[in-house]
Amino acid sequence: MKKYPLEELRPDLLDRLKRILENDRLGHAYLFSGDFASFEMAIFLTQAIFCQEKAGALPCGQCRNCRLIAQQVRELVKDFSQSGFESNKQVFIIRDAEKMHPNAANSLLKAMEEPQSDIHIFLLTNQEEAVLPTIKSRAQLVLFPKNTHFLEQKLEEEGLLKNQARLVAQVAGNVEQALLLAQNKAFIDSLTQSRKLVDSLYQSQNQAYLQVGKLVALASEKSEQERLFDVLTIILAEQLEEKVARHYLDGLLLARKMWRSNVSFQNSLEHWILAA
Ligand SMILES: [Zn+2]
């Protein structure tokens, strides 16, 4: 999978954190909320801490330490102090921080507060509300919301039409997911069929029934069906100035609830159309 530089993924936050590095004000514990390039940012900052050839305060990305860090990024919890670095500094990158055991979290935070320690912790989460309050209160929060504009651009470069790119960018959580979806022909077809279904709602019930059949044929997996509920919701939400769209949206919500309680995808959608 193609890798994109932080300059493209997160130009706003990169500027902010570069300034923090240049002013030598990097904190010891950060909570990165949202997964859009938060991991890449943690790697960048870790390189800044260990780099041997820094340009000012910024990592070179090329020296042995920078390369080692970039290579060792696959594991869930990474303690860079045990990776052959000659340094008394320690950096921990912890993904899914909301799943961290309280004991582990406490000992880490305690170690951080030892007077001699030089520890940096980057806690990454996609569910900020589930992170332990003891962690939250001691870490600086940085938000990593989805960069929809970037996603749309990349998707158009991949050959999607503007309105397809807009939908995929809203449905996908990150770049990898967006690019995978862009290559998924059945999914791209289902975007067109979803639009047709919504259009037909305004016109004729019979046509809408036919459209449901076409859509259902393109999504046999639960995860695919869930995504199509998202797609339909987004399409209707674009038309919210139409009063009837709001009514359709309410109906869709109900259909989704039915589907969640194990009514089939087809029956849920048909129920929606019947009530529309
Ligand atoms: Zn370096």
Tab-separated table of C-alpha atoms and ligand atoms in Angstrom:
chain	number	residue	atom	x	y	z
A	1	MET	CA	0.000	0.000	0.000
A	2	LYS	CA	1.276	3.418	-0.954
A	3	LYS	CA	2.529	5.548	1.921
A	4	TYR	CA	1.781	9.236	2.110
A	5	PRO	CA	3.959	11.734	3.968
A	6	LEU	CA	2.649	13.558	7.019
A	7	GLU	CA	2.961	16.808	5.068
A	8	GLU	CA	0.063	15.602	2.947
A	9	LEU	CA	-1.902	13.656	5.531
A	10	ARG	CA	-1.823	16.144	8.384
A	11	PRO	CA	-0.218	19.447	7.382
A	12	ASP	CA	-1.994	21.364	10.158
A	13	LEU	CA	-0.860	19.160	13.038
A	14	LEU	CA	2.586	18.631	11.583
A	15	ASP	CA	3.188	22.387	11.654
A	16	ARG	CA	1.960	22.555	15.212
A	17	LEU	CA	4.133	19.697	16.463
A	18	LYS	CA	7.181	20.902	14.574
A	19	ARG	CA	6.860	24.196	16.416
A	20	ILE	CA	6.627	22.302	19.702
A	21	LEU	CA	9.808	20.374	18.837
A	22	GLU	CA	11.623	23.519	17.780
A	23	ASN	CA	10.716	25.178	21.053
A	24	ASP	CA	11.835	22.065	22.931
A	25	ARG	CA	8.437	21.716	24.524
A	26	LEU	CA	7.521	18.159	23.680
A	27	GLY	CA	5.371	16.781	26.490
A	28	HIS	CA	5.870	13.404	28.153
A	29	ALA	CA	2.440	11.951	27.568
A	30	TYR	CA	0.116	12.507	24.649
A	31	LEU	CA	-3.263	11.063	23.910
A	32	PHE	CA	-3.837	11.032	20.162
A	33	SER	CA	-7.546	10.746	19.534
A	34	GLY	CA	-8.679	9.609	16.077
A	35	ASP	CA	-6.627	7.391	13.814
A	36	PHE	CA	-6.053	9.589	10.811
A	37	ALA	CA	-2.222	9.635	10.667
A	38	SER	CA	-1.850	9.577	14.452
A	39	PHE	CA	0.448	6.557	14.228
A	40	GLU	CA	2.593	8.249	11.583
A	41	MET	CA	2.809	11.287	13.842
A	42	ALA	CA	3.904	9.145	16.803
A	43	ILE	CA	6.637	7.649	14.632
A	44	PHE	CA	7.763	11.092	13.485
A	45	LEU	CA	7.995	12.344	17.067
A	46	THR	CA	9.834	9.204	18.183
A	47	GLN	CA	12.336	9.795	15.402
A	48	ALA	CA	12.707	13.375	16.599
A	49	ILE	CA	13.580	12.046	20.061
A	50	PHE	CA	16.178	9.501	18.903
A	51	CYS	CA	17.534	10.952	15.648
A	52	GLN	CA	21.339	11.233	15.437
A	53	GLU	CA	21.405	13.712	12.569
A	54	LYS	CA	18.733	16.170	13.470
A	55	ALA	CA	18.204	19.238	11.366
A	56	GLY	CA	17.496	21.690	14.130
A	57	ALA	CA	14.874	19.871	16.193
A	58	LEU	CA	13.494	17.797	13.329
A	59	PRO	CA	14.395	14.189	12.539
A	60	CYS	CA	16.380	13.416	9.384
A	61	GLY	CA	14.429	10.255	8.609
A	62	GLN	CA	17.603	8.658	7.205
A	63	CYS	CA	20.009	7.867	10.051
A	64	ARG	CA	20.213	4.427	11.665
A	65	ASN	CA	17.874	5.334	14.495
A	66	CYS	CA	15.301	6.953	12.228
A	67	ARG	CA	15.309	3.900	9.970
A	68	LEU	CA	15.098	1.448	12.868
A	69	ILE	CA	12.087	3.290	14.253
A	70	ALA	CA	10.354	3.347	10.881
A	71	GLN	CA	10.955	-0.404	10.504
A	72	GLN	CA	9.792	-1.400	13.959
A	73	VAL	CA	6.352	0.047	13.760
A	74	ARG	CA	4.227	-3.026	13.285
A	75	GLU	CA	3.751	-4.075	16.878
A	76	LEU	CA	0.935	-2.997	19.141
A	77	VAL	CA	2.992	-1.778	22.036
A	78	LYS	CA	6.474	-0.673	21.234
A	79	ASP	CA	9.073	0.106	23.820
A	80	PHE	CA	11.895	1.699	21.878
A	81	SER	CA	14.255	1.564	24.848
A	82	GLN	CA	14.837	-2.140	24.231
A	83	SER	CA	15.605	-1.828	20.572
A	84	GLY	CA	19.322	-1.271	20.559
A	85	PHE	CA	19.331	2.473	21.062
A	86	GLU	CA	22.144	3.898	23.092
A	87	SER	CA	20.112	6.317	25.086
A	88	ASN	CA	18.478	6.592	28.464
A	89	LYS	CA	15.370	7.892	26.801
A	90	GLN	CA	12.346	5.688	26.492
A	91	VAL	CA	9.441	6.055	24.126
A	92	PHE	CA	6.262	4.033	24.242
A	93	ILE	CA	3.726	4.006	21.447
A	94	ILE	CA	0.527	2.362	22.554
A	95	ARG	CA	-2.219	1.740	20.059
A	96	ASP	CA	-5.807	1.068	21.163
A	97	ALA	CA	-5.015	2.841	24.422
A	98	GLU	CA	-8.632	2.382	25.511
A	99	LYS	CA	-7.915	-1.339	25.911
A	100	MET	CA	-4.964	-0.807	28.193
A	101	HIS	CA	-5.151	-2.600	31.538
A	102	PRO	CA	-5.348	-0.132	34.454
A	103	ASN	CA	-2.292	-1.732	36.127
A	104	ALA	CA	-0.193	-1.316	33.021
A	105	ALA	CA	-1.376	2.233	32.582
A	106	ASN	CA	-0.621	3.116	36.182
A	107	SER	CA	2.879	1.692	36.208
A	108	LEU	CA	3.661	3.500	32.994
A	109	LEU	CA	2.373	6.796	34.335
A	110	LYS	CA	4.227	6.259	37.583
A	111	ALA	CA	7.498	5.538	35.777
A	112	MET	CA	6.942	8.714	33.827
A	113	GLU	CA	6.770	10.754	36.996
A	114	GLU	CA	10.031	9.413	38.460
A	115	PRO	CA	12.387	12.392	38.757
A	116	GLN	CA	15.207	10.735	36.756
A	117	SER	CA	13.057	9.366	34.005
A	118	ASP	CA	13.072	10.551	30.442
A	119	ILE	CA	10.012	8.801	29.118
A	120	HIS	CA	7.681	9.812	26.340
A	121	ILE	CA	4.373	8.070	25.839
A	122	PHE	CA	2.110	8.311	22.813
A	123	LEU	CA	-1.272	6.804	23.485
A	124	LEU	CA	-3.388	6.267	20.395
A	125	THR	CA	-7.108	5.715	20.478
A	126	ASN	CA	-10.143	5.776	18.305
A	127	GLN	CA	-12.450	5.670	21.317
A	128	GLU	CA	-11.390	8.540	23.470
A	129	GLU	CA	-14.413	8.190	25.740
A	130	ALA	CA	-13.280	4.690	26.757
A	131	VAL	CA	-9.781	5.730	27.839
A	132	LEU	CA	-9.132	5.539	31.589
A	133	PRO	CA	-9.617	8.909	33.325
A	134	THR	CA	-6.236	8.576	35.083
A	135	ILE	CA	-4.562	8.451	31.687
A	136	LYS	CA	-6.641	11.229	30.223
A	137	SER	CA	-5.918	13.576	33.073
A	138	ARG	CA	-2.162	13.202	32.673
A	139	ALA	CA	-1.841	13.200	28.906
A	140	GLN	CA	-2.131	16.095	26.486
A	141	LEU	CA	-4.942	15.532	24.086
A	142	VAL	CA	-4.356	15.992	20.348
A	143	LEU	CA	-7.201	15.358	17.935
A	144	PHE	CA	-6.648	13.537	14.647
A	145	PRO	CA	-9.943	13.873	12.802
A	146	LYS	CA	-10.299	12.473	9.330
A	147	ASN	CA	-8.811	14.641	6.591
A	148	THR	CA	-11.714	14.289	4.158
A	149	HIS	CA	-10.307	16.805	1.702
A	150	PHE	CA	-7.091	14.782	1.363
A	151	LEU	CA	-9.041	11.548	0.893
A	152	GLU	CA	-11.242	13.031	-1.819
A	153	GLN	CA	-8.181	14.257	-3.690
A	154	LYS	CA	-6.464	10.869	-3.559
A	155	LEU	CA	-9.617	9.063	-4.600
A	156	GLU	CA	-10.052	11.300	-7.617
A	157	GLU	CA	-6.419	10.638	-8.526
A	158	GLU	CA	-7.302	6.941	-8.350
A	159	GLY	CA	-9.917	7.547	-11.014
A	160	LEU	CA	-13.126	8.011	-9.048
A	161	LEU	CA	-15.646	10.618	-10.111
A	162	LYS	CA	-16.070	13.600	-7.840
A	163	ASN	CA	-19.343	12.448	-6.289
A	164	GLN	CA	-18.027	8.901	-5.839
A	165	ALA	CA	-14.880	10.247	-4.189
A	166	ARG	CA	-16.967	12.352	-1.829
A	167	LEU	CA	-19.022	9.368	-0.697
A	168	VAL	CA	-16.043	7.042	-0.285
A	169	ALA	CA	-14.138	9.692	1.681
A	170	GLN	CA	-17.022	9.962	4.102
A	171	VAL	CA	-17.490	6.226	4.514
A	172	ALA	CA	-13.814	5.272	4.866
A	173	GLY	CA	-12.009	5.686	8.168
A	174	ASN	CA	-8.512	6.124	6.761
A	175	VAL	CA	-6.433	6.188	3.587
A	176	GLU	CA	-5.907	2.422	3.337
A	177	GLN	CA	-9.599	1.757	3.680
A	178	ALA	CA	-10.486	4.469	1.170
A	179	LEU	CA	-8.085	3.105	-1.446
A	180	LEU	CA	-9.303	-0.439	-0.913
A	181	LEU	CA	-12.890	0.675	-1.373
A	182	ALA	CA	-11.936	2.604	-4.503
A	183	GLN	CA	-10.626	-0.625	-6.037
A	184	ASN	CA	-13.687	-2.604	-5.017
A	185	LYS	CA	-15.820	-2.630	-8.137
A	186	ALA	CA	-18.910	-4.030	-6.418
A	187	PHE	CA	-18.727	-1.261	-3.836
A	188	ILE	CA	-18.354	1.475	-6.455
A	189	ASP	CA	-21.330	-0.036	-8.313
A	190	SER	CA	-23.288	-0.028	-5.095
A	191	LEU	CA	-22.711	3.736	-4.759
A	192	THR	CA	-24.417	4.262	-8.103
A	193	GLN	CA	-27.220	1.879	-7.171
A	194	SER	CA	-27.661	3.633	-3.811
A	195	ARG	CA	-28.080	6.983	-5.550
A	196	LYS	CA	-30.579	5.429	-7.930
A	197	LEU	CA	-32.482	3.968	-5.002
A	198	VAL	CA	-32.742	7.330	-3.281
A	199	ASP	CA	-33.764	9.024	-6.559
A	200	SER	CA	-36.418	6.392	-7.194
A	201	LEU	CA	-37.846	6.925	-3.704
A	202	TYR	CA	-38.923	10.381	-4.830
A	203	GLN	CA	-40.530	8.944	-7.953
A	204	SER	CA	-42.110	5.536	-7.685
A	205	GLN	CA	-42.379	2.844	-5.057
A	206	ASN	CA	-42.234	0.058	-7.637
A	207	GLN	CA	-39.022	1.366	-9.065
A	208	ALA	CA	-37.587	1.653	-5.581
A	209	TYR	CA	-38.393	-2.004	-4.904
A	210	LEU	CA	-36.539	-3.017	-8.056
A	211	GLN	CA	-33.603	-0.903	-6.994
A	212	VAL	CA	-33.453	-2.599	-3.594
A	213	GLY	CA	-32.970	-5.930	-5.363
A	214	LYS	CA	-30.003	-4.564	-7.292
A	215	LEU	CA	-28.440	-3.117	-4.174
A	216	VAL	CA	-28.931	-6.257	-2.109
A	217	ALA	CA	-27.202	-8.327	-4.797
A	218	LEU	CA	-24.071	-6.214	-4.324
A	219	ALA	CA	-23.762	-6.621	-0.548
A	220	SER	CA	-23.949	-10.102	0.901
A	221	GLU	CA	-21.677	-9.527	3.906
A	222	LYS	CA	-22.910	-7.801	7.058
A	223	SER	CA	-20.017	-5.338	6.917
A	224	GLU	CA	-20.915	-4.405	3.330
A	225	GLN	CA	-24.541	-3.919	4.279
A	226	GLU	CA	-23.583	-1.743	7.221
A	227	ARG	CA	-21.541	0.415	4.860
A	228	LEU	CA	-24.467	0.771	2.481
A	229	PHE	CA	-26.621	2.023	5.327
A	230	ASP	CA	-23.915	4.656	5.826
A	231	VAL	CA	-23.907	5.490	2.124
A	232	LEU	CA	-27.692	5.848	1.953
A	233	THR	CA	-27.642	8.004	5.079
A	234	ILE	CA	-24.988	10.294	3.592
A	235	ILE	CA	-26.867	10.634	0.297
A	236	LEU	CA	-30.097	11.543	2.086
A	237	ALA	CA	-28.293	13.905	4.424
A	238	GLU	CA	-27.025	15.813	1.358
A	239	GLN	CA	-30.650	16.563	0.500
A	240	LEU	CA	-31.791	17.620	3.947
A	241	GLU	CA	-33.236	20.908	2.746
A	242	GLU	CA	-35.981	18.775	1.183
A	243	LYS	CA	-38.458	18.122	3.948
A	244	VAL	CA	-39.243	14.664	2.653
A	245	ALA	CA	-35.567	13.665	2.854
A	246	ARG	CA	-35.811	14.041	6.617
A	247	HIS	CA	-38.767	11.695	6.633
A	248	TYR	CA	-36.847	9.158	4.529
A	249	LEU	CA	-33.864	9.491	6.838
A	250	ASP	CA	-35.999	8.683	9.882
A	251	GLY	CA	-37.351	5.638	8.062
A	252	LEU	CA	-33.834	4.539	7.163
A	253	LEU	CA	-32.782	4.759	10.792
A	254	LEU	CA	-35.635	2.487	11.718
A	255	ALA	CA	-34.722	0.050	8.920
A	256	ARG	CA	-31.180	-0.029	10.232
A	257	LYS	CA	-32.409	-0.854	13.707
A	258	MET	CA	-34.466	-3.711	12.276
A	259	TRP	CA	-31.444	-4.958	10.372
A	260	ARG	CA	-29.351	-4.823	13.559
A	261	SER	CA	-31.918	-6.979	15.299
A	262	ASN	CA	-31.453	-9.553	12.525
A	263	VAL	CA	-34.115	-8.710	9.981
A	264	SER	CA	-32.531	-9.372	6.565
A	265	PHE	CA	-30.982	-6.489	4.617
A	266	GLN	CA	-33.581	-6.865	1.866
A	267	ASN	CA	-36.565	-6.956	4.211
A	268	SER	CA	-35.315	-3.970	6.194
A	269	LEU	CA	-34.912	-1.885	3.044
A	270	GLU	CA	-38.286	-2.998	1.705
A	271	HIS	CA	-39.898	-2.031	4.956
A	272	TRP	CA	-38.279	1.357	4.609
A	273	ILE	CA	-39.706	1.841	1.111
A	274	LEU	CA	-43.131	0.676	2.146
A	275	ALA	CA	-43.197	3.302	4.885
A	276	ALA	CA	-41.717	6.041	2.695
B	1	ZN	ZN	17.632	10.599	11.956
